[in-house]
Amino acid sequence: MEHRRPLIAGNWKMNLNLERALKLAGEIKEGLSDDIEVAIFPPFPFLFEVKRVISGSPIKLGAQNIYHEDEGAFTGEVSPIMIKDICEYVILGHSERRLYFKEDDNMVNRKVRKALEHGIKPILCVGERLEDRKEGRAFEVIKSQLEGSLRDIDASITIAYEPVWAIGTGVPARGEDALEAIKFIREVLGRDVRVLYGGSVNKDNIAQFVRYEEIDGALVGGASLRSEEFLGIVRRTAEVKGF
Ligand code: PEP
């Protein structure tokens, strides 16, 4: 099932400078020997140079965001048209965009549609905050994010389940809790989509997620900035998934 092929996606967020970005991309290219899908998401200004560095390798390139219009007076925004020739993927609905840039499900829905219209594959992030979980509302929040962000969309896209409390904290979800949430996501969507886990993944804990058939890989933040760590996650996933 091509659409469920394991994927390890590295979200570099707003880190590195050009020199370090190109070095990291080069190291990942050199070290990659496993046959699962690998995608990296550098900051916008580095995309074209990183593309050049990874050319000839199977590494896919993605953007960390796009705007939901093609062009116009939207100072500081990036149109899907500007990146669609080099980016296969785009991360949408990340909790940092929801929190710091006030993106709601309606806006995420418009972005998902725009990405699909231009042939860019969205990775849609959903996940509950700690207070949602404590109040027993985790699944309610996840359901409402899925339904809002995917309103009137039936394309088979990649979902990343990212509990907000696990992102950048060094405290990942337990494998069985991630599994439960991801099973729920599959149930809500009622179609066979690829679902990743994200939140403090590293090479030592990745197996606790990808050992489950329902978890197709990971969206990795902090650990994707170190080639040895990132390649370790890829390698371990390939081993566990039997690639
Ligand atoms: C993320 O931001 O998508 C993420 C999973 O970050 P980290 O791996 O650093 O928790």
Coordinates of C-alpha atoms and ligand atoms in Angstrom, one line a residue:
M1 CA 0.0 0.0 0.0
E2 CA 2.0 3.0 -1.3
H3 CA -0.1 5.5 0.7
R4 CA 0.8 3.7 3.9
R5 CA 4.5 3.4 3.2
P6 CA 6.4 4.3 6.4
L7 CA 7.4 8.0 6.4
I8 CA 9.9 9.8 8.7
A9 CA 9.4 13.5 8.3
G10 CA 11.9 16.0 9.8
N11 CA 10.5 19.5 10.7
W12 CA 13.4 21.8 11.1
K13 CA 11.2 24.6 12.3
M14 CA 12.8 28.1 12.5
N15 CA 16.3 26.8 13.1
L16 CA 19.8 26.7 11.5
N17 CA 21.4 29.1 9.0
L18 CA 22.0 28.4 5.3
E19 CA 25.4 26.8 5.9
R20 CA 24.2 24.5 8.6
A21 CA 21.1 23.6 6.7
L22 CA 23.0 22.5 3.7
K23 CA 25.5 20.6 5.8
L24 CA 22.6 18.8 7.6
A25 CA 20.9 18.0 4.2
G26 CA 24.2 16.7 2.8
E27 CA 24.8 14.4 5.9
I28 CA 21.3 13.0 5.6
K29 CA 21.8 12.3 1.9
E30 CA 25.1 10.6 2.5
G31 CA 23.9 8.5 5.4
L32 CA 20.6 7.4 4.1
S33 CA 20.5 3.7 3.2
D34 CA 17.0 2.6 4.1
D35 CA 14.1 2.1 1.7
I36 CA 11.4 3.9 3.7
E37 CA 10.1 7.4 2.7
V38 CA 12.1 10.3 4.2
A39 CA 11.1 14.0 3.9
I40 CA 12.8 17.1 5.3
F41 CA 11.1 20.4 6.0
P42 CA 13.6 23.3 6.0
P43 CA 12.7 26.9 6.6
F44 CA 11.4 28.7 3.4
P45 CA 14.6 30.6 2.5
F46 CA 16.7 27.4 2.4
L47 CA 14.3 25.3 0.3
F48 CA 15.8 25.8 -3.2
E49 CA 19.4 25.3 -2.0
V50 CA 18.5 22.3 0.0
K51 CA 16.7 20.9 -3.0
R52 CA 20.0 21.2 -5.0
V53 CA 21.9 19.3 -2.2
I54 CA 19.5 16.4 -2.0
S55 CA 19.0 16.0 -5.7
G56 CA 19.8 12.5 -6.9
S57 CA 18.7 11.1 -3.6
P58 CA 15.2 9.7 -2.6
I59 CA 14.8 12.4 0.1
K60 CA 11.6 14.4 -0.4
L61 CA 11.3 18.1 0.3
G62 CA 8.5 19.8 2.1
A63 CA 7.4 23.2 3.4
Q64 CA 6.4 24.1 6.9
N65 CA 3.5 26.1 5.9
I66 CA 1.7 27.8 2.9
Y67 CA -0.9 30.5 2.5
H68 CA -4.3 29.7 1.3
E69 CA -4.3 32.1 -1.7
D70 CA -2.3 31.9 -4.9
E71 CA -1.1 35.5 -5.0
G72 CA -1.9 39.0 -3.9
A73 CA -1.4 41.6 -1.2
F74 CA -0.5 39.2 1.6
T75 CA 2.8 40.7 3.0
G76 CA 5.1 38.0 4.3
E77 CA 3.1 35.0 3.1
V78 CA 4.3 32.2 0.8
S79 CA 2.0 30.9 -2.0
P80 CA 1.8 27.2 -2.9
I81 CA 2.6 28.3 -6.5
M82 CA 6.1 29.5 -5.3
I83 CA 7.1 26.1 -3.9
K84 CA 5.0 23.5 -5.7
D85 CA 7.8 22.6 -8.2
I86 CA 10.2 21.6 -5.5
C87 CA 8.0 20.6 -2.5
E88 CA 6.1 17.3 -2.5
Y89 CA 4.8 17.9 1.0
V90 CA 3.6 20.7 3.3
I91 CA 2.9 20.6 7.0
L92 CA -0.4 22.1 7.9
G93 CA -2.2 22.7 11.2
H94 CA 0.9 22.3 13.3
S95 CA 0.1 23.2 17.0
E96 CA 2.7 26.0 16.9
R97 CA 0.8 27.7 14.0
R98 CA -2.5 27.2 15.9
L99 CA -1.0 28.6 19.1
Y100 CA 1.3 31.5 17.9
F101 CA -0.4 32.4 14.6
K102 CA -4.0 31.8 15.7
E103 CA -4.7 29.4 12.8
D104 CA -8.1 27.7 13.3
D105 CA -9.6 24.7 11.6
N106 CA -11.3 26.9 9.1
M107 CA -8.0 28.4 7.9
V108 CA -6.3 25.0 8.0
N109 CA -9.2 23.6 5.9
R110 CA -8.5 26.4 3.3
K111 CA -4.8 25.6 3.3
V112 CA -5.4 21.8 2.9
R113 CA -7.6 22.5 -0.1
K114 CA -5.1 24.9 -1.6
A115 CA -2.3 22.4 -1.2
L116 CA -4.3 19.6 -2.9
E117 CA -5.3 22.0 -5.7
H118 CA -1.6 22.5 -6.5
G119 CA -0.6 18.9 -6.1
I120 CA 1.3 19.4 -2.8
K121 CA 0.6 16.6 -0.3
P122 CA -0.5 18.0 3.1
I123 CA 0.6 16.5 6.4
L124 CA -2.2 17.5 8.7
C125 CA -1.3 17.8 12.4
V126 CA -3.9 17.2 15.1
G127 CA -3.5 16.7 18.8
E128 CA -4.8 17.7 22.2
R129 CA -3.3 20.1 24.8
L130 CA -2.5 18.8 28.3
E131 CA -5.6 20.5 29.8
D132 CA -7.8 18.8 27.2
R133 CA -6.3 15.4 28.2
K134 CA -6.7 16.1 31.9
E135 CA -10.3 17.1 31.4
G136 CA -11.0 13.9 29.4
R137 CA -11.6 15.8 26.2
A138 CA -8.6 14.6 24.1
F139 CA -10.7 12.6 21.6
E140 CA -13.3 15.3 21.3
V141 CA -10.6 17.8 20.4
I142 CA -9.0 15.5 17.9
K143 CA -12.3 14.7 16.3
S144 CA -13.2 18.4 16.0
Q145 CA -9.8 19.3 14.5
L146 CA -10.1 16.4 11.9
E147 CA -13.7 17.3 11.0
G148 CA -13.0 21.0 10.8
S149 CA -9.7 20.8 8.9
L150 CA -10.9 18.2 6.4
R151 CA -14.4 19.6 5.9
D152 CA -15.6 18.6 2.3
I153 CA -12.2 16.9 1.6
D154 CA -12.0 13.2 1.0
A155 CA -8.5 12.9 -0.4
S156 CA -6.3 10.4 1.3
I157 CA -3.8 12.6 3.1
T158 CA -1.2 12.0 5.8
I159 CA -2.2 12.8 9.4
A160 CA 0.3 13.4 12.2
Y161 CA -1.1 12.8 15.7
E162 CA 0.9 15.2 17.8
P163 CA -0.2 15.6 21.4
V164 CA 0.8 19.2 22.2
W165 CA 2.1 18.3 25.6
A166 CA 4.6 15.9 24.0
I167 CA 6.1 18.4 21.5
G168 CA 9.5 19.7 22.3
T169 CA 9.2 18.5 25.9
G170 CA 11.4 15.4 25.9
V171 CA 8.3 13.5 27.2
P172 CA 6.8 11.5 24.4
A173 CA 3.4 9.9 24.7
R174 CA 3.3 6.2 25.7
G175 CA 3.2 3.9 22.7
E176 CA -0.2 2.5 23.8
D177 CA -1.7 6.0 24.2
A178 CA -0.5 7.1 20.8
L179 CA -1.9 3.9 19.4
E180 CA -5.3 4.5 21.0
A181 CA -5.5 8.0 19.6
I182 CA -4.4 6.9 16.2
K183 CA -6.9 4.1 16.1
F184 CA -9.5 6.7 17.0
I185 CA -8.3 9.0 14.1
R186 CA -8.7 6.1 11.7
E187 CA -12.1 5.4 13.0
V188 CA -13.2 9.1 12.7
L189 CA -11.9 9.3 9.1
G190 CA -13.2 5.9 8.1
R191 CA -10.7 5.7 5.3
D192 CA -7.2 4.1 5.0
V193 CA -4.9 7.0 5.5
R194 CA -1.3 7.2 6.6
V195 CA -1.0 8.3 10.2
L196 CA 2.3 9.4 11.9
Y197 CA 3.0 10.0 15.6
G198 CA 4.9 13.2 16.6
G199 CA 6.2 14.5 19.9
S200 CA 9.7 14.1 21.4
V201 CA 10.6 11.2 19.1
N202 CA 14.2 10.1 19.1
K203 CA 16.2 7.0 17.9
D204 CA 15.8 5.3 21.2
N205 CA 12.0 5.6 21.6
I206 CA 10.8 5.5 17.9
A207 CA 10.3 1.7 18.1
Q208 CA 7.6 2.1 20.8
F209 CA 5.5 3.8 18.2
V210 CA 6.3 2.2 14.9
R211 CA 6.0 -1.3 16.3
Y212 CA 2.3 -0.9 15.9
E213 CA 0.9 -1.7 12.4
E214 CA -1.5 1.4 12.8
I215 CA 1.4 3.9 13.2
D216 CA 3.1 4.5 9.8
G217 CA 6.0 6.6 11.0
A218 CA 6.8 9.9 12.7
L219 CA 7.0 13.7 12.4
V220 CA 10.2 14.6 14.1
G221 CA 11.1 18.1 15.4
G222 CA 14.2 18.6 17.6
A223 CA 15.8 15.2 16.7
S224 CA 15.6 16.0 13.0
L225 CA 18.3 18.7 13.4
R226 CA 21.0 16.1 14.1
S227 CA 21.8 13.9 11.2
E228 CA 23.0 10.9 13.3
E229 CA 19.8 11.0 15.4
F230 CA 17.5 11.5 12.4
L231 CA 19.2 8.7 10.5
G232 CA 18.9 6.5 13.6
I233 CA 15.2 7.1 13.6
V234 CA 14.9 6.2 9.9
R235 CA 17.0 3.1 10.4
R236 CA 15.1 1.8 13.4
T237 CA 11.8 2.4 11.6
A238 CA 13.0 0.5 8.6
E239 CA 14.1 -2.4 10.9
V240 CA 10.9 -2.5 12.8
K241 CA 8.7 -2.2 9.7
G242 CA 10.7 -4.9 8.0
F243 CA 12.1 -2.8 5.1
Ligands
PEP1 C1 6.9 18.8 16.0 O1 7.1 20.0 16.3 O2 6.2 18.4 15.1 C2 7.6 17.8 16.9 C3 7.2 16.6 16.9 O3 8.6 18.3 17.7 P1 9.6 17.4 18.7 O4 10.0 16.2 18.0 O5 10.7 18.3 19.0 O6 8.8 17.1 19.9

